[in-house]
Amino acid sequence: MGRKKKLPTGVSSGGSHASSAPKSVGGCCVPLGLPQPLLLEEKKFLLAVERGDMPNVRRILQKALRHQHININCMDPLGRRALTLAIDNENLEMVELLVVMGVETKDALLHAINAEFVEAVELLLEHEELIYKEGEPYSWQKVDINTAMFAPDITPLMLAAHKNNFEILRILLDRGAAVPVPHDIRCGCEECVRLTAEDSLRHSLSRVNIYRALCSPSLICLTSNDPIITAFQLSWELRNLALTEQECKSEYMDLRRQCQKFAVDLLDQTRTSNELAIILNYDPQMSSYEPGDRMSLTRLVQAISYKQKKFVAHSNIQQLLSSIWYDGLPGFRRKSIVDKVICIAQVAVLFPLYCLIYMCAPNCRTGQLMRKPFMKFLIHASSYLFFLFILILVSQRADDDFVRIFGTTRMKKELAEQELRQRGQTPSKLELIVVLYVIGFVWEEVQEIFAVGMKSYLRNMWNFIDFLRNSLYVSVMCLRAFAYIQQATEIARDPQMAYIPREKWHDFDPQLIAEGLFAAANVFSALKLVHLFSINPHLGPLQISLGRMVIDIVKFFFIYTLVLFAFACGLNQLLWYFAALEKSKCYVLPGGEADWGSHGDSCMKWRRFGNLFESSQSLFWASFGMVGLDDFELSGIKSYTRFWGLLMFGSYSVINVIVLLNLLIAMMSNSYAMIDEHSDTEWKFARTKLWMSYFEDSATLPPPFNVLPSVKWVIRIFRKSSKTIDRQRSKKRKEQEQFSEYDNIMRSLVWRYVAAMHRKFEDNPVSEDDINEVKSEINTMRYEMLEIFENSGMDVSSANKKERQPRPRRIKVWERRLMKGFQVAPVQNGCEPDAFGNVNGQGEMREIKVESIPSKPAKETAKERFQRVARTVLLQSTAHKWNVVLRAAKDSQIGRCTKNEQKSLQNLGRAIEEAKRLIMLNPGCPSGRESPIRIEFEDEKTSTLLELLNQISAEISDSEKPKIRPTWRPPLKTVPARAMAANNTRSLTAPELKISRKSSPAPTPTPTPGVSHTALSQFRNRELPLCPSKLIANSAPAAPTAPPKKSEPTAAPPTYKPTTHAPFSVEGGNRGNTRTSDGVRSDNSNFDIHVVDLDEKGGHLGRDNVSDISSIASTSPQRPKHRN
């Protein structure tokens, strides 16, 4: 037979990996792109890697790189390669061996990052930089998407950020790796449009993966100069993404909570009030904070605007805010409740005096006390309570009652005259006070808008109530002014118009409209008092729950209004005619007036369903029991119509009362439960917003004193000019000092955070993985020690006789699945005839052009059968090509090594080249010894491949060419079962070869000179070792060749007599020759049978010459090339 055709490194020839069709496992096809069944040698290879058997792995790799009889890049049924197994076991020596010996890394770098194996990451990064070529995809991008463990858009830096591994991230960032910047979700650029059109799901998932990487605390610490504000901005952006892309809302909200937690964890590392003050008061546009200065709390304002509730409610911040809040009132918090009430009542009663003192002398002791936040709050609250008291007096007409009780006779007469003159009246004194307050409120809101901006102003929901209240009061003032001018004009034309009673006014008289708006404004004014409850720990959570319930009520009314409108339309359509009959009975008086005395019932009933608006009102009040069945007893109504009306009304009552109202109650209960669960955080956040409104440099004087001129206005004008000059003088120097101080504190916080994170990781209890790692290291050391002992000439054969070492259950399950041919694939009925692909055992998709495959003749000899199989394999193996060309990476995903790492990178490259050179220069076995420990596994089965080879040998020996002398073969029972099992899976590689069991007599063997019969019997009874490093081509003696032709030089005669043939292996090749003992090949035919003698042992035939049964190669027959 000829020599085996050399294939690219890592791609197996023949066997299960050379077939062009998907593998059949258990009668079903393995789908394209999934891991294929493994050869027995490949299973041994993976088992050796898993067990940490360095000597056997090294021998297998050396043999594989010379003969390429197995695929060193094969995968187990779960898609794990040898490098993956070594990384999972954290066996750095094994990883180094596999990389140096040329095993393809594929996505091993991502696996190392996922396993947080730092040493392997450094090695694989250097290897990737060594083999990467510009414009080509990286190694992990070459993995088929069907078997890839990671998404195609995952980069090493992104995966390290997902794992939040500080050390690996630092390595990648030092090399210059970068995280891709995500586009805005509403981006309409060409790239986003293209990616969305190609695969919208992948585009969305890639955005989620990028944000998951950006939210990594370790990545933020390493890349951001201000981690706290970065966490705030990411949290807010993720909130907007969750609202925009509802499909991934849960993922974005989880990432948002992660960012919030990171900011809180950084805040936990603050240790002094000075550090906390510098962090909270940092503002690049203002001068640096010095102890004793007024705190601007810029960072806290940003936290509130970004809704960082846990950050704001942190105990460190609350303690600092409390000290600022009660500044100027030492010992107030330690007073008893009675003393606190007396102090607050004193300020509430004397607030006008405090305001007057501040207006006249703002820098006096009392004026400075009024600038304190708590005193400012008490004075503003007292002023607002006084405003509500004025509203109560106005609504009760207290000025008229005061005149009646304490007024003089003249005042009483004027009051009686005013009661008769109901039109054209001027505002009362109490109403003028209300007008003054309203002007103060409007001026206060205008100042706030200019101070914080319209956008920040609208974020506070209480500002909407203030705006609505002020708008209503301004509308009342305008309407009252318009009504006064209108009525004064009427009275000037006719003085009797002043005495028209209210019941005779027009329905939409401006003064009546003004009174309605004034009543609504009073309601909103009273509700604003709830905002002050936020400061109380008992009423604060209730106020927050009320706000949440208002939102629930608004949501509920959308559904309720729809149901109400639907039934109102139906009832109005059904009963409008009969309601019109009732209306005609009501309006019977002259002038079209309603007769409430005689037909009051008809006047009530017609309004129930007279039009769509009245029908809607009736159904609304029906929810509160204000509409009964009597309202359906209309004039002239028929029984059928009445039945349908009552049926619709009953259906509405069931839907409204039983379903919708209970739904509203459930929603409100859920809102309260959510608030109650986080009541402390919610209340502290709401209280902080209230506190911050008084920390700001806002108006000290409350309405209406804020609209009155004061001395402070003049002082503020001159102080502004002086501050501008001072700020311009030292702005640059202060900014540099502030940044340096803030940067030093942030570095300290980051260092403490990372150190605490590592301490927390080290404090974790010992896990099962840690124990398995120790076991793996001990097992590896055992194999290495045995190899050292063997190399030193010691007898280590006793190591084979030891009992099997206990292994973890996870390893046992993996080995069982590996040996049983377990495949992670759906069960299929059969394989389609044209489904060719995935032939290299790596799960990589290939496009194959199937040309005319030779058909199987009815009768064919073994020689013809081999020729047909080889021709078929050649046609298919030459048609393989990639069907997808990956475009070059735009940005560097791993960067480049630094100058300090150049030496390590060069050493790795030299090690790889040296390993290749040594293998090529030394084709023989590097060690003359067997493996100290055989690779054993459970459930080994015998194979019938040996019988097939004996049959083929007999058929070929009977043919004319090549002439092979009949030799003695030992009985099959003398061949060890382990040697037969070595080719178990290879019997599946050529399904056309029919296996026939034939027995042949064993002729008397020819004795070999120099070898005793005892030695022969001892050698014959030995097991065939499963050492994968033994080489068939160089170790086995060959059959004698035919006499050379005259034109060819005669080979030197061997030093021993030609041996008989024993069980052998067949190698397909392109040249027909037989290897003699001196390595000279002689022509035989298109095929060469290479026989390994297992029965005779001479001085030249030692243990090193014994080898395994090799695999059948995939080659095509060619014309023999004769030697000159």
Coordinates of C-alpha atoms in Angstrom, one line a residue, residues 9-471:
T9 CA -2.4 20.1 10.8
G10 CA -5.4 19.6 13.1
V11 CA -7.6 18.0 10.3
S12 CA -8.0 14.3 10.6
S13 CA -7.8 11.9 7.7
G14 CA -10.0 8.9 7.3
G15 CA -12.1 7.5 10.0
S16 CA -15.1 9.3 11.2
H17 CA -13.7 12.7 10.4
A18 CA -13.1 12.1 6.8
S19 CA -16.6 11.2 5.8
S20 CA -18.5 13.7 3.8
A21 CA -21.9 13.0 5.3
P22 CA -23.1 13.7 8.8
K23 CA -22.4 11.1 11.4
S24 CA -25.0 8.6 12.5
V25 CA -25.2 8.1 16.2
G26 CA -27.6 5.5 17.4
G27 CA -29.3 5.3 14.1
C28 CA -29.8 9.1 13.8
C29 CA -27.8 11.7 12.0
V30 CA -25.7 14.3 13.9
P31 CA -26.8 17.7 12.5
L32 CA -24.4 19.8 10.6
G33 CA -22.3 22.1 12.7
L34 CA -22.5 19.9 15.9
P35 CA -19.7 17.9 17.4
Q36 CA -19.1 14.6 15.5
P37 CA -18.3 11.2 17.0
L38 CA -14.7 10.8 18.1
L39 CA -12.1 8.3 17.3
L40 CA -10.8 6.1 20.1
E41 CA -7.4 7.9 20.1
E42 CA -9.2 11.2 20.3
K43 CA -11.1 10.0 23.3
K44 CA -7.9 8.9 24.9
F45 CA -6.4 12.3 24.1
L46 CA -9.2 14.2 25.7
L47 CA -9.2 11.9 28.8
A48 CA -5.5 12.5 29.2
V49 CA -6.0 16.2 29.1
E50 CA -8.8 16.0 31.6
R51 CA -6.8 13.9 34.0
G52 CA -3.7 16.1 33.6
D53 CA -1.6 13.3 32.2
M54 CA 1.2 15.4 30.7
P55 CA 3.4 12.6 29.5
N56 CA 0.7 10.9 27.5
V57 CA -0.6 14.2 26.1
R58 CA 2.9 15.0 25.0
R59 CA 3.3 11.7 23.3
I60 CA -0.1 11.8 21.6
L61 CA 0.6 15.3 20.2
Q62 CA 4.0 14.3 18.9
K63 CA 2.5 11.3 17.2
A64 CA -0.4 13.2 15.8
L65 CA 1.8 16.0 14.4
R66 CA 3.9 13.3 12.6
H67 CA 1.2 11.0 11.3
Q68 CA -1.9 13.2 11.7
H69 CA -4.0 10.2 12.4
I70 CA -6.2 12.1 14.8
N71 CA -7.6 15.6 15.0
I72 CA -5.9 17.3 17.9
N73 CA -8.6 20.0 17.7
C74 CA -11.5 17.6 18.2
M75 CA -14.4 18.3 20.5
D76 CA -16.2 16.2 23.0
P77 CA -20.1 15.8 22.8
L78 CA -20.5 19.0 24.7
G79 CA -18.3 21.1 22.4
R80 CA -15.3 21.3 24.6
R81 CA -11.8 21.0 23.1
A82 CA -8.6 20.0 24.8
L83 CA -7.7 23.6 25.6
T84 CA -11.1 24.1 27.2
L85 CA -10.7 21.1 29.4
A86 CA -7.3 22.2 30.5
I87 CA -8.6 25.7 31.3
D88 CA -11.6 24.3 33.2
N89 CA -9.1 22.4 35.4
E90 CA -6.9 25.4 35.6
N91 CA -3.9 23.4 34.5
L92 CA -1.5 26.0 33.2
E93 CA 1.2 23.5 32.3
M94 CA -1.2 21.6 30.1
V95 CA -2.4 24.8 28.5
E96 CA 1.2 25.8 27.7
L97 CA 1.9 22.3 26.2
L98 CA -1.2 22.4 24.0
V99 CA -0.5 25.9 22.7
V100 CA 3.2 25.2 22.0
M101 CA 2.3 21.9 20.2
G102 CA 0.1 23.8 17.8
V103 CA -3.4 23.1 19.1
E104 CA -5.8 25.7 17.7
T105 CA -6.9 28.1 20.4
K106 CA -10.3 28.9 18.8
D107 CA -12.4 30.4 21.7
A108 CA -10.0 29.2 24.4
L109 CA -9.3 32.8 25.3
L110 CA -12.9 33.5 26.0
H111 CA -13.1 30.2 28.0
A112 CA -10.1 31.3 30.1
I113 CA -11.7 34.7 30.8
N114 CA -15.0 33.0 31.7
A115 CA -13.1 30.7 34.1
E116 CA -11.2 33.7 35.4
F117 CA -7.9 31.9 34.7
V118 CA -5.6 34.9 34.6
E119 CA -2.4 33.0 33.7
A120 CA -4.0 31.3 30.8
V121 CA -5.5 34.6 29.6
E122 CA -2.0 36.1 29.5
L123 CA -0.6 33.2 27.6
L124 CA -3.4 33.1 25.1
L125 CA -3.3 36.8 24.5
E126 CA 0.4 36.5 23.6
H127 CA -0.4 33.6 21.3
E128 CA -3.2 35.5 19.7
E129 CA -1.1 38.5 19.0
L130 CA 1.6 36.1 17.6
I131 CA -0.7 34.4 15.1
Y132 CA -3.1 37.3 14.3
K133 CA -2.9 38.8 10.8
E134 CA -4.3 42.2 10.0
G135 CA -7.6 42.0 8.2
E136 CA -8.4 38.5 9.3
P137 CA -10.8 37.4 12.0
Y138 CA -9.6 36.5 15.5
S139 CA -9.4 32.9 16.6
W140 CA -12.7 33.0 18.6
Q141 CA -14.4 34.5 15.6
K142 CA -13.6 31.4 13.5
V143 CA -15.7 29.1 15.6
D144 CA -18.8 27.9 14.0
I145 CA -21.9 29.7 15.4
N146 CA -23.7 26.4 15.9
T147 CA -21.1 25.1 18.5
A148 CA -19.8 28.5 19.8
M149 CA -20.2 28.8 23.6
F150 CA -20.4 32.6 23.3
A151 CA -22.3 35.1 21.2
P152 CA -20.6 36.3 18.0
D153 CA -20.5 39.9 19.3
I154 CA -18.7 39.0 22.6
T155 CA -15.1 40.3 22.8
P156 CA -12.5 39.4 25.4
L157 CA -12.9 42.8 27.1
M158 CA -16.7 42.5 27.1
L159 CA -16.6 39.0 28.6
A160 CA -14.1 40.1 31.3
A161 CA -16.4 43.0 32.1
H162 CA -19.4 40.6 32.3
K163 CA -17.3 38.5 34.8
N164 CA -16.3 41.7 36.6
N165 CA -12.7 40.5 36.9
F166 CA -10.5 43.4 37.8
E167 CA -7.2 41.8 37.0
I168 CA -8.2 40.5 33.5
L169 CA -9.7 43.9 32.7
R170 CA -6.5 45.6 33.7
I171 CA -4.5 43.3 31.5
L172 CA -6.7 43.9 28.4
L173 CA -7.0 47.7 29.0
D174 CA -3.2 48.0 29.4
R175 CA -2.9 46.3 26.0
G176 CA -5.2 48.8 24.4
A177 CA -8.4 46.8 24.1
A178 CA -11.6 48.8 23.8
V179 CA -15.3 48.3 24.3
P180 CA -17.4 49.2 21.3
V181 CA -19.6 52.3 21.9
P182 CA -23.3 51.5 21.6
H183 CA -25.4 53.6 19.2
D184 CA -28.4 55.4 20.5
I185 CA -31.5 53.2 20.3
R186 CA -33.2 55.7 18.0
C187 CA -30.1 55.9 15.8
G188 CA -30.9 55.8 12.1
C189 CA -27.3 55.5 10.6
E190 CA -26.6 53.1 7.8
E191 CA -24.9 50.6 10.1
C192 CA -27.8 50.4 12.5
V193 CA -30.3 50.1 9.7
R194 CA -28.2 47.3 8.1
L195 CA -27.8 45.4 11.4
T196 CA -31.5 45.7 12.2
A197 CA -32.4 44.5 8.7
E198 CA -30.0 41.5 8.9
D199 CA -30.9 40.3 12.3
S200 CA -32.9 42.5 14.7
L201 CA -32.7 40.0 17.6
R202 CA -28.9 39.8 17.4
H203 CA -28.7 43.6 17.2
S204 CA -30.8 44.0 20.3
L205 CA -28.8 41.3 22.2
S206 CA -25.5 42.9 21.2
R207 CA -26.7 46.2 22.6
V208 CA -27.6 44.5 25.9
N209 CA -24.2 42.8 26.0
I210 CA -22.4 46.1 25.4
Y211 CA -24.3 47.8 28.2
R212 CA -23.7 44.8 30.5
A213 CA -20.0 45.3 29.9
L214 CA -20.2 49.0 30.4
C215 CA -22.0 48.5 33.7
S216 CA -19.2 46.4 35.1
P217 CA -18.0 48.1 38.4
S218 CA -14.4 47.0 37.7
L219 CA -14.5 48.5 34.1
I220 CA -15.9 51.8 35.5
C221 CA -13.2 51.9 38.1
L222 CA -10.5 51.4 35.5
T223 CA -11.8 53.7 32.8
S224 CA -13.6 56.5 34.4
N225 CA -12.1 59.5 36.2
D226 CA -15.4 60.0 38.1
P227 CA -16.9 56.6 38.7
I228 CA -19.9 58.0 40.7
I229 CA -21.2 60.3 38.0
T230 CA -20.5 57.6 35.4
A231 CA -22.7 55.2 37.4
F232 CA -25.4 57.9 37.6
Q233 CA -25.4 58.5 33.9
L234 CA -25.4 54.8 33.0
S235 CA -28.3 54.2 35.4
W236 CA -30.4 57.0 33.8
E237 CA -29.6 55.9 30.3
L238 CA -30.6 52.3 31.1
R239 CA -33.8 53.6 32.6
N240 CA -34.6 55.3 29.3
L241 CA -33.7 52.2 27.4
A242 CA -36.0 50.1 29.5
L243 CA -38.8 52.5 28.8
T244 CA -38.0 52.6 25.1
E245 CA -37.2 48.9 24.4
Q246 CA -39.8 47.1 26.4
E247 CA -38.7 43.7 25.1
C248 CA -35.5 43.9 27.1
K249 CA -36.8 45.9 30.1
S250 CA -36.0 43.3 32.7
E251 CA -32.3 43.1 31.6
Y252 CA -31.9 46.9 31.5
M253 CA -33.5 47.3 34.9
D254 CA -31.2 44.7 36.4
L255 CA -28.2 46.6 35.0
R256 CA -29.6 49.8 36.3
R257 CA -29.8 48.3 39.8
Q258 CA -26.3 47.1 39.4
C259 CA -25.1 50.6 38.6
Q260 CA -27.0 52.0 41.6
K261 CA -25.4 49.4 43.9
F262 CA -22.0 50.2 42.6
A263 CA -22.4 53.9 43.5
V264 CA -23.6 53.0 47.0
D265 CA -20.7 50.6 47.4
L266 CA -18.3 53.4 46.6
L267 CA -20.0 55.6 49.1
D268 CA -19.6 52.9 51.7
Q269 CA -15.8 53.5 51.5
T270 CA -15.9 57.1 52.7
R271 CA -14.5 57.3 56.2
T272 CA -14.5 61.0 57.1
S273 CA -16.9 63.9 56.9
N274 CA -14.3 65.8 54.9
E275 CA -14.1 63.1 52.2
L276 CA -17.9 63.0 52.0
A277 CA -18.2 66.8 51.8
I278 CA -15.6 67.0 49.0
I279 CA -17.4 64.3 47.0
L280 CA -20.8 65.8 47.4
N281 CA -19.7 69.4 46.7
Y282 CA -17.5 68.7 43.7
D283 CA -18.3 70.9 40.7
P284 CA -15.7 71.5 37.9
Q285 CA -17.3 74.9 37.2
M286 CA -17.0 76.2 40.8
S287 CA -14.2 76.8 43.3
S288 CA -13.1 74.0 45.5
Y289 CA -14.8 73.2 48.8
E290 CA -12.9 74.2 51.9
P291 CA -14.0 73.2 55.5
G292 CA -16.3 75.8 56.8
D293 CA -17.6 77.0 53.4
R294 CA -21.3 76.8 52.5
M295 CA -22.1 73.4 50.9
S296 CA -23.5 73.5 47.4
L297 CA -24.0 69.7 47.3
T298 CA -23.8 69.6 43.5
R299 CA -23.2 65.9 43.4
L300 CA -26.2 65.2 45.6
V301 CA -28.4 67.4 43.4
Q302 CA -27.3 65.2 40.4
A303 CA -28.1 62.1 42.4
I304 CA -31.6 63.4 43.0
S305 CA -32.1 64.3 39.3
Y306 CA -30.9 60.8 38.3
K307 CA -33.2 59.3 40.9
Q308 CA -30.5 57.5 42.8
K309 CA -32.7 56.7 45.8
K310 CA -30.4 54.3 47.5
F311 CA -27.4 56.6 47.1
V312 CA -29.4 59.6 48.5
A313 CA -30.8 57.5 51.4
H314 CA -27.4 56.2 52.4
S315 CA -26.7 56.6 56.1
N316 CA -23.5 58.7 55.5
I317 CA -25.3 61.2 53.4
Q318 CA -28.3 61.4 55.7
Q319 CA -26.0 62.0 58.7
L320 CA -24.3 64.9 56.8
L321 CA -27.7 66.3 55.7
S322 CA -29.1 66.2 59.2
S323 CA -26.1 68.1 60.5
I324 CA -26.7 70.8 57.9
W325 CA -30.5 70.8 58.4
Y326 CA -30.3 71.5 62.1
D327 CA -27.4 73.9 61.9
G328 CA -28.0 76.9 64.1
L329 CA -30.3 75.1 66.5
P330 CA -27.8 73.0 68.6
G331 CA -29.5 70.4 70.7
F332 CA -32.9 70.6 69.0
R333 CA -32.9 66.9 68.2
R334 CA -32.2 66.0 71.8
K335 CA -35.1 68.0 73.2
S336 CA -38.3 66.4 74.4
I337 CA -41.4 66.5 72.3
V338 CA -43.0 69.3 74.4
D339 CA -39.9 71.5 74.1
K340 CA -39.9 70.9 70.3
V341 CA -43.6 71.9 70.0
I342 CA -43.0 75.1 72.1
C343 CA -40.0 76.1 70.0
I344 CA -41.9 75.5 66.7
A345 CA -45.0 77.4 68.0
Q346 CA -42.9 80.3 69.0
V347 CA -41.4 80.6 65.5
A348 CA -44.8 80.2 63.9
V349 CA -46.4 83.0 65.9
L350 CA -43.5 85.4 65.5
F351 CA -42.7 84.7 61.8
P352 CA -43.8 88.2 60.7
L353 CA -41.4 89.8 63.2
Y354 CA -38.5 87.6 62.0
C355 CA -39.3 88.6 58.4
L356 CA -39.3 92.3 59.2
I357 CA -36.0 92.0 61.1
Y358 CA -34.5 90.2 58.1
M359 CA -35.7 92.8 55.7
C360 CA -34.2 95.6 57.7
A361 CA -31.0 93.9 59.0
P362 CA -30.2 90.7 57.0
N363 CA -26.7 90.4 58.5
C364 CA -27.7 90.6 62.1
R365 CA -27.7 87.6 64.4
T366 CA -31.5 87.0 63.8
G367 CA -31.0 87.5 60.1
Q368 CA -28.2 84.9 59.9
L369 CA -30.3 82.5 61.9
M370 CA -33.1 82.8 59.4
R371 CA -30.7 81.6 56.6
K372 CA -30.4 78.3 58.4
P373 CA -32.3 75.6 56.6
F374 CA -34.5 74.5 59.5
M375 CA -35.4 78.1 60.5
K376 CA -36.1 78.9 56.8
F377 CA -38.4 75.8 56.6
L378 CA -40.3 76.8 59.8
I379 CA -40.8 80.4 58.6
H380 CA -42.0 79.3 55.2
A381 CA -44.3 76.7 56.6
S382 CA -45.7 79.2 59.1
S383 CA -46.4 81.7 56.3
Y384 CA -48.2 79.0 54.3
L385 CA -50.3 77.9 57.2
F386 CA -51.3 81.6 57.7
F387 CA -52.3 81.7 54.0
L388 CA -54.5 78.7 54.5
F389 CA -56.0 80.4 57.5
I390 CA -56.8 83.4 55.4
L391 CA -58.5 81.2 52.8
I392 CA -60.7 79.7 55.5
L393 CA -61.7 83.1 56.7
V394 CA -62.5 84.2 53.1
S395 CA -64.6 81.1 52.5
Q396 CA -66.5 81.7 55.8
R397 CA -67.0 85.4 55.1
A398 CA -65.3 86.1 58.4
D399 CA -65.0 89.9 57.7
D400 CA -68.8 90.2 57.6
D401 CA -69.1 88.3 60.9
F402 CA -66.5 90.4 62.5
V403 CA -68.4 93.6 61.5
R404 CA -71.6 92.1 62.9
I405 CA -70.0 91.3 66.2
F406 CA -67.4 94.0 66.7
G407 CA -68.5 96.7 64.2
T408 CA -70.1 100.1 64.8
T409 CA -73.5 101.0 63.8
R410 CA -72.2 102.8 60.6
M411 CA -70.3 99.7 59.7
K412 CA -73.3 97.5 60.2
K413 CA -75.4 99.8 57.9
E414 CA -72.7 99.6 55.2
L415 CA -72.7 95.8 55.5
A416 CA -76.5 95.7 55.1
E417 CA -76.2 97.9 52.0
Q418 CA -73.5 95.6 50.6
E419 CA -75.7 92.6 51.0
L420 CA -78.4 94.2 49.0
R421 CA -75.9 95.4 46.3
Q422 CA -74.7 92.0 45.1
R423 CA -73.1 93.3 41.9
G424 CA -70.3 95.7 41.5
Q425 CA -68.6 95.0 44.8
T426 CA -64.9 95.6 45.4
P427 CA -62.6 92.8 46.9
S428 CA -62.6 92.6 50.7
K429 CA -59.5 93.2 52.9
L430 CA -59.0 89.4 53.3
E431 CA -59.2 88.9 49.5
L432 CA -56.5 91.6 49.1
I433 CA -54.2 89.6 51.4
V434 CA -54.9 86.6 49.3
V435 CA -54.0 88.6 46.2
L436 CA -50.7 89.6 47.8
Y437 CA -49.9 86.0 48.7
V438 CA -50.7 84.9 45.1
I439 CA -48.2 87.5 43.7
G440 CA -45.6 86.2 46.2
F441 CA -46.2 82.6 45.1
V442 CA -45.9 83.5 41.4
W443 CA -42.6 85.4 42.0
E444 CA -41.3 82.5 44.0
E445 CA -42.0 80.0 41.2
V446 CA -40.4 82.4 38.6
Q447 CA -37.2 82.5 40.7
E448 CA -37.1 78.8 41.0
I449 CA -37.5 78.3 37.2
F450 CA -34.6 80.7 36.6
A451 CA -32.5 79.0 39.2
V452 CA -32.9 75.4 38.3
G453 CA -34.2 75.6 34.7
M454 CA -37.5 74.5 33.2
K455 CA -36.5 70.9 32.7
S456 CA -35.6 70.4 36.4
Y457 CA -38.6 72.4 37.5
L458 CA -41.0 70.1 35.6
R459 CA -39.4 66.9 37.2
N460 CA -40.9 67.8 40.5
M461 CA -44.6 66.8 40.6
W462 CA -45.4 69.2 43.4
N463 CA -44.4 72.0 41.0
F464 CA -47.4 71.0 38.9
I465 CA -49.7 71.5 41.8
D466 CA -48.1 74.9 42.5
F467 CA -48.4 75.9 38.9
L468 CA -52.1 74.8 38.7
R469 CA -52.9 76.6 42.0
N470 CA -51.2 79.8 40.9
S471 CA -52.9 79.6 37.4

